[in-house]
Amino acid sequence: MRVVPSICTFCGVGCGIGLRVEGGRVVGVEPQPGHPVSQGQLCSKGWSTSFAIDTADRLTRPLIREATGLRPASWDEALERVAGAFRDALAEGGPGAVGVISCARATNEDNYAAQKFARAVLGSNNVDHCARICHSPSVAGLTLTLGSGAMTSSIADIDEADLILLIGADASENHAMIGARILRAQARGAQLVVVDPRQTRLARLADQHVQLTLGSNIALLNGLLQIIFANGWENRAFLDQRCENVDVLRQHVAGLTPELTSAQTGVAVAELERLAYALSHARAAFIAYGMGITQFQSGTNNVIAVSNLALVCGQVGRPGAGINPLRGQNNVQGACDMGCLPNVYPGYQSAASDEVQAKFAQAWGVPMPQAPGLTSLGMTQAALAGEFKALMIMGEEPVLTDPDQHHVERALRALDFLVVVELTMTETAKLADVVLPAASFAEKDGTFTNCERRVQRIRRAISPPGEAWTDWQILGALAARMGYLGMIWTDAEAIFDEMAGLTPICSAMSYPALDAHHGLHWPCDAAHPQGSPLLHAQSFPRGRGRLLPVSQVAPDECPDAEFPFFFTTQRLHFHYGGGSMTRKSPLLERETPAGLLFIHPQDAANLHLQDGQGVRLRSRRGSLETCARITDDVPPGTLSMPYHFREAPCNILTNSAQDPQSKMPELKACAVAIEPLPPGVAPRSPEELSKETGDG
Ligand SMILES: Nc1nc2c(c(=O)[nH]1)N[C@H]1C(S)=C(S)[C@@H](COP(=O)(O)OP(=O)(O)OC[C@H]3O[C@@H](n4cnc5c(=O)[nH]c(N)nc54)[C@H](O)[C@@H]3O)O[C@H]1N2
Ligand SMILES: Nc1nc2c(c(=O)[nH]1)N[C@H]1C(S)=C(S)[C@@H](COP(=O)(O)OP(=O)(O)OC[C@H]3O[C@@H](n4cnc5c(=O)[nH]c(N)nc54)[C@H](O)[C@@H]3O)O[C@H]1N2
Ligand code: SF4
Ligand SMILES: [Mo]
């Protein structure tokens, strides 16, 4: 047996794993000894990796759609079909009518290739990925306030903090090794405060749980600022030296009395005062937030409100102190860094800048697109309007993970052509005209960038199953077929070196340099050859930190007579994303076998609902059935569902109302009605439901 060092393929913590290889298969996983992030541990998803990539369920050959369904085809035929479809769409609709959705689970090298394919081959800035529905408000908001949208601290800073403030993040479920580190910090004496409408595991263990009403983040954060200014608790030295707009913000929040804030958020005045005091008096506060901040139509303003609070308390740029968007997917930081966003090239170089366009035109040998690109949901909308024709989805499962599932399916069906590059036959792949088999992380070399900006190497441990190729090989072959030869690389390292040469924040990185450490944090350039675990110690990328007044915005849909409950969505520890990988593991399935709805005991009693009973949920967009789990994890009046289960897909219900700045849909709040199924009647799947009711 060999053990090949790699990085976990699931969440953004970026744990170091060893792939145990025997007889050409990954037979198990072990923690990488001495890894600075995972410190000899893994969570249950990490341990279960071998099931997630098991060859039994994998796609092994390209598939092409015929009238009768998908049939196996050669690479030659499949690539010709894809190239032809893109050529036709370009001829008919121009570069605005084609695009690529890249994959935050694939490597930096794959993602670099995806945006290069969009820009150099399709001539389009239409490239995006799941960061749009994850931390796009962080990128937009923190770029406005600081000039850079990533975590300002490293994970190890948790060990230095005396206050850990988690806002809308369920770290023990979703960033398990960070959750464990937070509990260790608490055990050594740090205070833990959790701001969440649900009683998460960490909220129950916290020194303070601030249980605000769903969607009242800005009201809360502004209210804390008012208390801090009114008591003179702001960090004046930090504000004088490093920030701008202080008086504007002070005036903006002056009238937001604790009583008013308490009425808007449901949090008692004493609790507000306690948190305002703790945060402004902490020696070093590690402030981390997640989807409870970003997934709202006010997502960008929510992020700005977090940034305002951190800056006013001077809690950034020191060991232990920082503003930390907990990036979700194993390589979502990297997919953003690589420029898989419509408005930036690798390293956040603006796609609108003439200079940047000229630089990449020169490097890649073809003119660069001038027109601004579409976001992922923009492409969906354009497809429905008949203006968008051909799309490549490389490793995403939007049918389950985008809001308003019926709308997504209609949009994908409205395309002239859809190609999906995947490991397995996902719900999205089932709609494709061509499906291409991709190599998993264990079958290729490359790099992942974890949530703390640490770029780490993964290594090929086994061969891809059947005829599967890496994403970058697929994109390179397709490019060549479309007449562009600038994407034929010998190996992943050649792509990395090309990227580093064009990306100032990674300019001093190379595979040997990454190997010499446990990866390197960007910016890693001539001035910081060892990388930068801590950002903004002296100044911000934009110079002064900008305080921006923002005001509370209610969710687009609030409960009313017809849809009397708030509905929110969450994650569970044992499953991941659309479940296409974790649901292959018998261990993980045993822990959380099926979809479920969390409901408070009081609401259940009012509905005469028993634990485990079936329920039917309805929103303005669709309906589904699932089983109820009665728990005071959720507050009365708010129902919550995880989004991992294709048989109970909560995104049938969710609202696609968007944040005007980042285009983030409001995945964390909409209004629903609930009705118990008769006792003993099992919930029906969406397919059964649509057959029986014609609904959806
Ligand atoms: N096990 C597992 N781990 C994962 C994933 C997975 O699918 N499974 N996915 C990964 C990905 S892609 C991501 S982005 C991360 C996400 O990780 P998190 O950000 O932790 O994600 P969520 O559980 O969706 O939401 C976090 C919390 O926001 C709270 N919340 C809801 N509304 C509000 C509000 O109005 N205010 C506040 N303050 N809080 C609110 C919810 O109750 C929830 O506890 O997890 C990553 N890790
Ligand atoms: N209601 C609700 N919806 C949500 C959320 C929520 O909180 N609530 N959270 C949102 C968030 S934060 C996110 S990030 C999205 C996630 O949405 P998605 O990115 O769509 O979710 P995943 O299930 O991670 O899908 C990734 C796919 O990539 C494939 N894959 C893995 N590795 C590779 C590879 O190397 N190459 C290729 N080609 N494919 C690969 C996997 O098989 C899997 O099917 O979901 C969003 N949707
Ligand atoms: S915490 Fe995240 S990176 Fe670490 S083992 Fe679990 S899923 Fe993998
Ligand atoms: Mo995410």
GROMACS .gro file of N, CA and C in nm, residues 33-91:
model
  177
   33PRO      N    1   0.020   1.355   0.843
   33PRO     CA    2   0.088   1.390   0.969
   33PRO      C    3   0.147   1.531   0.961
   34GLY      N    4   0.136   1.604   1.068
   34GLY     CA    5   0.202   1.735   1.076
   34GLY      C    6   0.141   1.843   0.990
   35HIS      N    7   0.019   1.820   0.937
   35HIS     CA    8  -0.038   1.925   0.852
   35HIS      C    9  -0.088   2.040   0.939
   36PRO      N   10  -0.052   2.166   0.904
   36PRO     CA   11  -0.082   2.278   0.994
   36PRO      C   12  -0.232   2.308   1.008
   37VAL      N   13  -0.313   2.270   0.911
   37VAL     CA   14  -0.456   2.300   0.921
   37VAL      C   15  -0.529   2.190   0.996
   38SER      N   16  -0.509   2.065   0.952
   38SER     CA   17  -0.588   1.956   1.011
   38SER      C   18  -0.524   1.900   1.137
   39GLN      N   19  -0.396   1.926   1.158
   39GLN     CA   20  -0.329   1.886   1.281
   39GLN      C   21  -0.358   1.742   1.320
   40GLY      N   22  -0.347   1.653   1.221
   40GLY     CA   23  -0.361   1.510   1.250
   40GLY      C   24  -0.505   1.461   1.261
   41GLN      N   25  -0.602   1.546   1.227
   41GLN     CA   26  -0.741   1.502   1.236
   41GLN      C   27  -0.812   1.521   1.103
   42LEU      N   28  -0.928   1.458   1.089
   42LEU     CA   29  -1.016   1.480   0.974
   42LEU      C   30  -1.159   1.469   1.024
   43CYS      N   31  -1.253   1.526   0.951
   43CYS     CA   32  -1.394   1.502   0.987
   43CYS      C   33  -1.446   1.381   0.909
   44SER      N   34  -1.567   1.341   0.939
   44SER     CA   35  -1.618   1.216   0.882
   44SER      C   36  -1.629   1.222   0.729
   45LYS      N   37  -1.646   1.340   0.672
   45LYS     CA   38  -1.649   1.346   0.526
   45LYS      C   39  -1.510   1.315   0.470
   46GLY      N   40  -1.408   1.378   0.528
   46GLY     CA   41  -1.272   1.350   0.484
   46GLY      C   42  -1.240   1.202   0.490
   47TRP      N   43  -1.277   1.136   0.599
   47TRP     CA   44  -1.250   0.993   0.615
   47TRP      C   45  -1.321   0.911   0.508
   48SER      N   46  -1.432   0.963   0.454
   48SER     CA   47  -1.515   0.884   0.362
   48SER      C   48  -1.485   0.910   0.215
   49THR      N   49  -1.373   0.976   0.186
   49THR     CA   50  -1.345   1.018   0.049
   49THR      C   51  -1.345   0.903  -0.051
   50SER      N   52  -1.298   0.785  -0.009
   50SER     CA   53  -1.283   0.678  -0.109
   50SER      C   54  -1.418   0.639  -0.169
   51PHE      N   55  -1.526   0.649  -0.089
   51PHE     CA   56  -1.658   0.618  -0.146
   51PHE      C   57  -1.698   0.725  -0.249
   52ALA      N   58  -1.663   0.850  -0.218
   52ALA     CA   59  -1.707   0.962  -0.302
   52ALA      C   60  -1.654   0.952  -0.445
   53ILE      N   61  -1.537   0.889  -0.461
   53ILE     CA   62  -1.477   0.884  -0.595
   53ILE      C   63  -1.474   0.742  -0.648
   54ASP      N   64  -1.545   0.652  -0.580
   54ASP     CA   65  -1.539   0.511  -0.619
   54ASP      C   66  -1.580   0.493  -0.764
   55THR      N   67  -1.508   0.407  -0.833
   55THR     CA   68  -1.527   0.393  -0.978
   55THR      C   69  -1.663   0.332  -1.014
   56ALA      N   70  -1.725   0.260  -0.921
   56ALA     CA   71  -1.851   0.193  -0.955
   56ALA      C   72  -1.957   0.291  -1.008
   57ASP      N   73  -1.959   0.412  -0.953
   57ASP     CA   74  -2.063   0.508  -0.993
   57ASP      C   75  -2.015   0.610  -1.095
   58ARG      N   76  -1.891   0.597  -1.139
   58ARG     CA   77  -1.835   0.708  -1.217
   58ARG      C   78  -1.870   0.699  -1.366
   59LEU      N   79  -1.869   0.818  -1.427
   59LEU     CA   80  -1.879   0.825  -1.573
   59LEU      C   81  -1.744   0.782  -1.629
   60THR      N   82  -1.746   0.695  -1.730
   60THR     CA   83  -1.618   0.646  -1.783
   60THR      C   84  -1.601   0.673  -1.932
   61ARG      N   85  -1.709   0.716  -1.997
   61ARG     CA   86  -1.699   0.744  -2.141
   61ARG      C   87  -1.781   0.869  -2.171
   62PRO      N   88  -1.745   0.943  -2.275
   62PRO     CA   89  -1.831   1.053  -2.318
   62PRO      C   90  -1.968   0.998  -2.361
   63LEU      N   91  -2.071   1.080  -2.342
   63LEU     CA   92  -2.208   1.040  -2.379
   63LEU      C   93  -2.267   1.149  -2.468
   64ILE      N   94  -2.341   1.107  -2.568
   64ILE     CA   95  -2.405   1.201  -2.661
   64ILE      C   96  -2.556   1.172  -2.665
   65ARG      N   97  -2.635   1.281  -2.663
   65ARG     CA   98  -2.780   1.262  -2.663
   65ARG      C   99  -2.833   1.233  -2.803
   66GLU      N  100  -2.917   1.129  -2.811
   66GLU     CA  101  -2.994   1.100  -2.931
   66GLU      C  102  -3.141   1.108  -2.892
   67ALA      N  103  -3.230   1.094  -2.988
   67ALA     CA  104  -3.374   1.100  -2.958
   67ALA      C  105  -3.410   1.001  -2.847
   68THR      N  106  -3.338   0.887  -2.844
   68THR     CA  107  -3.372   0.780  -2.748
   68THR      C  108  -3.302   0.798  -2.614
   69GLY      N  109  -3.212   0.894  -2.601
   69GLY     CA  110  -3.141   0.911  -2.474
   69GLY      C  111  -2.992   0.927  -2.498
   70LEU      N  112  -2.914   0.917  -2.389
   70LEU     CA  113  -2.769   0.935  -2.401
   70LEU      C  114  -2.704   0.803  -2.442
   71ARG      N  115  -2.610   0.809  -2.536
   71ARG     CA  116  -2.537   0.687  -2.576
   71ARG      C  117  -2.387   0.713  -2.569
   72PRO      N  118  -2.306   0.608  -2.539
   72PRO     CA  119  -2.162   0.624  -2.534
   72PRO      C  120  -2.106   0.667  -2.669
   73ALA      N  121  -1.998   0.745  -2.665
   73ALA     CA  122  -1.936   0.791  -2.788
   73ALA      C  123  -1.786   0.801  -2.765
   74SER      N  124  -1.710   0.816  -2.873
   74SER     CA  125  -1.566   0.835  -2.860
   74SER      C  126  -1.540   0.981  -2.822
   75TRP      N  127  -1.422   1.010  -2.768
   75TRP     CA  128  -1.386   1.148  -2.739
   75TRP      C  129  -1.390   1.232  -2.867
   76ASP      N  130  -1.342   1.169  -2.974
   76ASP     CA  131  -1.335   1.241  -3.100
   76ASP      C  132  -1.474   1.291  -3.142
   77GLU      N  133  -1.571   1.201  -3.138
   77GLU     CA  134  -1.706   1.237  -3.180
   77GLU      C  135  -1.768   1.339  -3.081
   78ALA      N  136  -1.746   1.314  -2.951
   78ALA     CA  137  -1.807   1.402  -2.851
   78ALA      C  138  -1.749   1.543  -2.860
   79LEU      N  139  -1.617   1.553  -2.871
   79LEU     CA  140  -1.556   1.686  -2.878
   79LEU      C  141  -1.599   1.759  -3.005
   80GLU      N  142  -1.612   1.684  -3.114
   80GLU     CA  143  -1.655   1.746  -3.240
   80GLU      C  144  -1.797   1.801  -3.223
   81ARG      N  145  -1.882   1.725  -3.153
   81ARG     CA  146  -2.019   1.770  -3.129
   81ARG      C  147  -2.019   1.900  -3.046
   82VAL      N  148  -1.936   1.904  -2.942
   82VAL     CA  149  -1.931   2.023  -2.856
   82VAL      C  150  -1.875   2.143  -2.934
   83ALA      N  151  -1.765   2.120  -3.005
   83ALA     CA  152  -1.703   2.230  -3.081
   83ALA      C  153  -1.802   2.284  -3.184
   84GLY      N  154  -1.872   2.193  -3.253
   84GLY     CA  155  -1.969   2.235  -3.354
   84GLY      C  156  -2.081   2.318  -3.292
   85ALA      N  157  -2.128   2.274  -3.176
   85ALA     CA  158  -2.239   2.346  -3.112
   85ALA      C  159  -2.194   2.487  -3.068
   86PHE      N  160  -2.073   2.498  -3.014
   86PHE     CA  161  -2.024   2.632  -2.977
   86PHE      C  162  -2.005   2.719  -3.101
   87ARG      N  163  -1.952   2.659  -3.210
   87ARG     CA  164  -1.935   2.738  -3.334
   87ARG      C  165  -2.071   2.788  -3.385
   88ASP      N  166  -2.171   2.700  -3.384
   88ASP     CA  167  -2.306   2.741  -3.430
   88ASP      C  168  -2.361   2.853  -3.343
   89ALA      N  169  -2.347   2.836  -3.211
   89ALA     CA  170  -2.403   2.937  -3.119
   89ALA      C  171  -2.332   3.071  -3.137
   90LEU      N  172  -2.200   3.065  -3.159
   90LEU     CA  173  -2.124   3.189  -3.181
   90LEU      C  174  -2.168   3.256  -3.310
   91ALA      N  175  -2.190   3.174  -3.414
   91ALA     CA  176  -2.232   3.230  -3.543
   91ALA      C  177  -2.369   3.296  -3.530
   0.00000   0.00000   0.00000
